[in-house]
Amino acid sequence: MGTPTDVLPANNHTPNLRKPLLRDKLSMQWHKLDAVRFGLLRKAIVVLTFGFLAGSLSRWVNQSIPPSATHWTPILEIILINYAIVLICVSQHVPSIEHNTIDHKEEVPEDTLPRSWHKPSAAQSRLLWSALLWITFYYWKLRAPPVSSSFSIDAAPPLISSATFHQRQLTLARTLYAQNISAYISEPSPNSAYYYNISAADWHLSERSFIFVLTPEVTTEGSTRARVRVVVPSFEETRAKTQLNIAVRSDGIEYLPWEESESPYESLKDLAPSKAEHRSTVLVDENARVLVASEIQAALGDGVDVRASTREIRELRERKTEEELALLKYVNEMTLHAIRLLRPKLHLGITETEAQALLVKVYDSIGFKVKTNAALPHGSSADRVLQKEDLVLVDTGASYGGYVADITRTFALSNSEIPKEHLEIWDLVRRAQQAAYDRVTLGVRASDIDLAARQVIAEDGLADKFTHRLGHGIGLEGHEAPYLHAGNTNTTILPGNTFSNEPGVYIEGQVGVRLEDCWFMDTDGHAPFARLDKMAKSKNHTAHNQTKKAHKNGIKKPKLNRHPSMNGVDPKFRRNLKFAQLGTQKLLRAQRKEANGEEPEVKKGKGGLKIVE
């Protein structure tokens, strides 16, 4: 039997016998808005969304692909933005949404719908929306510049200037004159790179001697000047002049070419004293080959003492200038960026060879070159596969302008299952690194800094697992003087000194953890080269020594400081680390019991004391 026509609604639609859904109620609220405003809001959302997406895409492409493929970036940007413009232009109106109830239907009146874009003002409207879209795109793209090769070049500090090389040579000449030394001789090495802008990488050492001779001379006015002579194979003279024109004054250099049939050391005989009763001293760079030093001694005769470089000469390189510090800061920051770009590309099951190749690609994408053996997950040398219980150890450093970085990070991937004991070792190494950093003050002995980190690890019963020195100098060489070790009691930290801080714990067959950052000392205090979190430059070890105040019963609870080695660590790894540190809560509760006159039960456990509640 059909439904009586006298009970049908006037619009002849069968009523929807259901309760209004939430979406229906929301639709009614939307349609209560002015339809024109709704249309503007909808278009604004489309514009902002696609501008954001295009900007994000551009940043992602610049970070993820090598420079050779970045020519595709503008094409992708244009396609995405034009697609958004088309969507805006073809939108005509907001479709009416029917809302049926038991006894009525509600529609949006057509005269309140937004006007079509095909009206006389359509061109101006499209132009306005397109301009807003491009503005949004460029704002988001440029708000945080991507780490790309072009960005790296733009952000790079200037290289060492000619005036700086001239000043270095003059300082060396004055030091030699003050010590009554006739000459300083060096082969292509880090020292020659420092004084003459030519390193062993620029000029490969061979059986054909290529040496620099700097002698101090006193002018008629009584001042000291540097005289530089270059002993070079005759067929390489043009090449030597090309590379040396930056570092040496044209009026202060003399080229001494020698033929294959001649001895290259004959031209140095004038360094010998003219009278037999007089003796002179010539210093040879500590990096020079023994063969070269012996040949120089034979050529100059017994009247000349050929010695290795003195401590005073070596110290000239150890204290860095502002130009050098700027280069070191830049290359350390770029190295840290490279590690952060590498982390998302790693996954369980990857081999160490594959990880090395990924790191090389990352450096290439930001305009740097690095050795292929610079990334070794887990710190081993075998081509093993990364397992879920493994921590990843990456020790790497880029180079720019001859200056190198050295940064190590140990971290876990987000889907790893790291044993609690390994997480505790990670935190132990972090605390040791912080203890060493806090010990640094102007004039402190190098040995004291090493002992500060070593003591933290020793307190946990793992002193024998910290098997190397705490750190080394950093500059033109990855490892250079001065060194931070327990036996270096004669070296004090001076303004301009630069060091690595790299404590580590290594348990063979189980786990290896090392955290490394480089820092420098200036007259105001010390600071890291690549500390990209909010930790400010330390004068009195500010943020990292703070503790929370006024804890229950007067017990002060240590604050877990954010540390540069945690930058970019996966949230899951942070949570696991936090759980591993919950043991400190037991210690705090035991301290409260002791403060209240109660005796907590304590028993000796592996690696130290264990609190039993």
PDB file of C-alpha atoms in Angstrom, residues 542-551 555-561:
ATOM      1  CA  THR A 542      75.991  29.367  31.778  1.00  0.00           C
ATOM      2  CA  ALA A 543      73.110  27.160  30.638  1.00  0.00           C
ATOM      3  CA  HIS A 544      74.901  23.866  31.016  1.00  0.00           C
ATOM      4  CA  ASN A 545      75.547  24.146  34.747  1.00  0.00           C
ATOM      5  CA  GLN A 546      72.042  25.184  35.780  1.00  0.00           C
ATOM      6  CA  THR A 547      69.963  22.949  38.026  1.00  0.00           C
ATOM      7  CA  LYS A 548      66.329  23.097  39.115  1.00  0.00           C
ATOM      8  CA  LYS A 549      65.777  24.880  42.382  1.00  0.00           C
ATOM      9  CA  ALA A 550      63.856  24.027  45.522  1.00  0.00           C
ATOM     10  CA  HIS A 551      63.134  20.340  45.074  1.00  0.00           C
ATOM     11  CA  ILE A 555      67.097  17.802  47.253  1.00  0.00           C
ATOM     12  CA  LYS A 556      68.158  19.390  43.993  1.00  0.00           C
ATOM     13  CA  LYS A 557      67.237  17.342  40.964  1.00  0.00           C
ATOM     14  CA  PRO A 558      69.747  17.585  38.111  1.00  0.00           C
ATOM     15  CA  LYS A 559      68.427  19.132  34.961  1.00  0.00           C
ATOM     16  CA  LEU A 560      68.917  17.099  31.793  1.00  0.00           C
ATOM     17  CA  ASN A 561      70.553  19.666  29.546  1.00  0.00           C
TER      18      ASN A 561
END
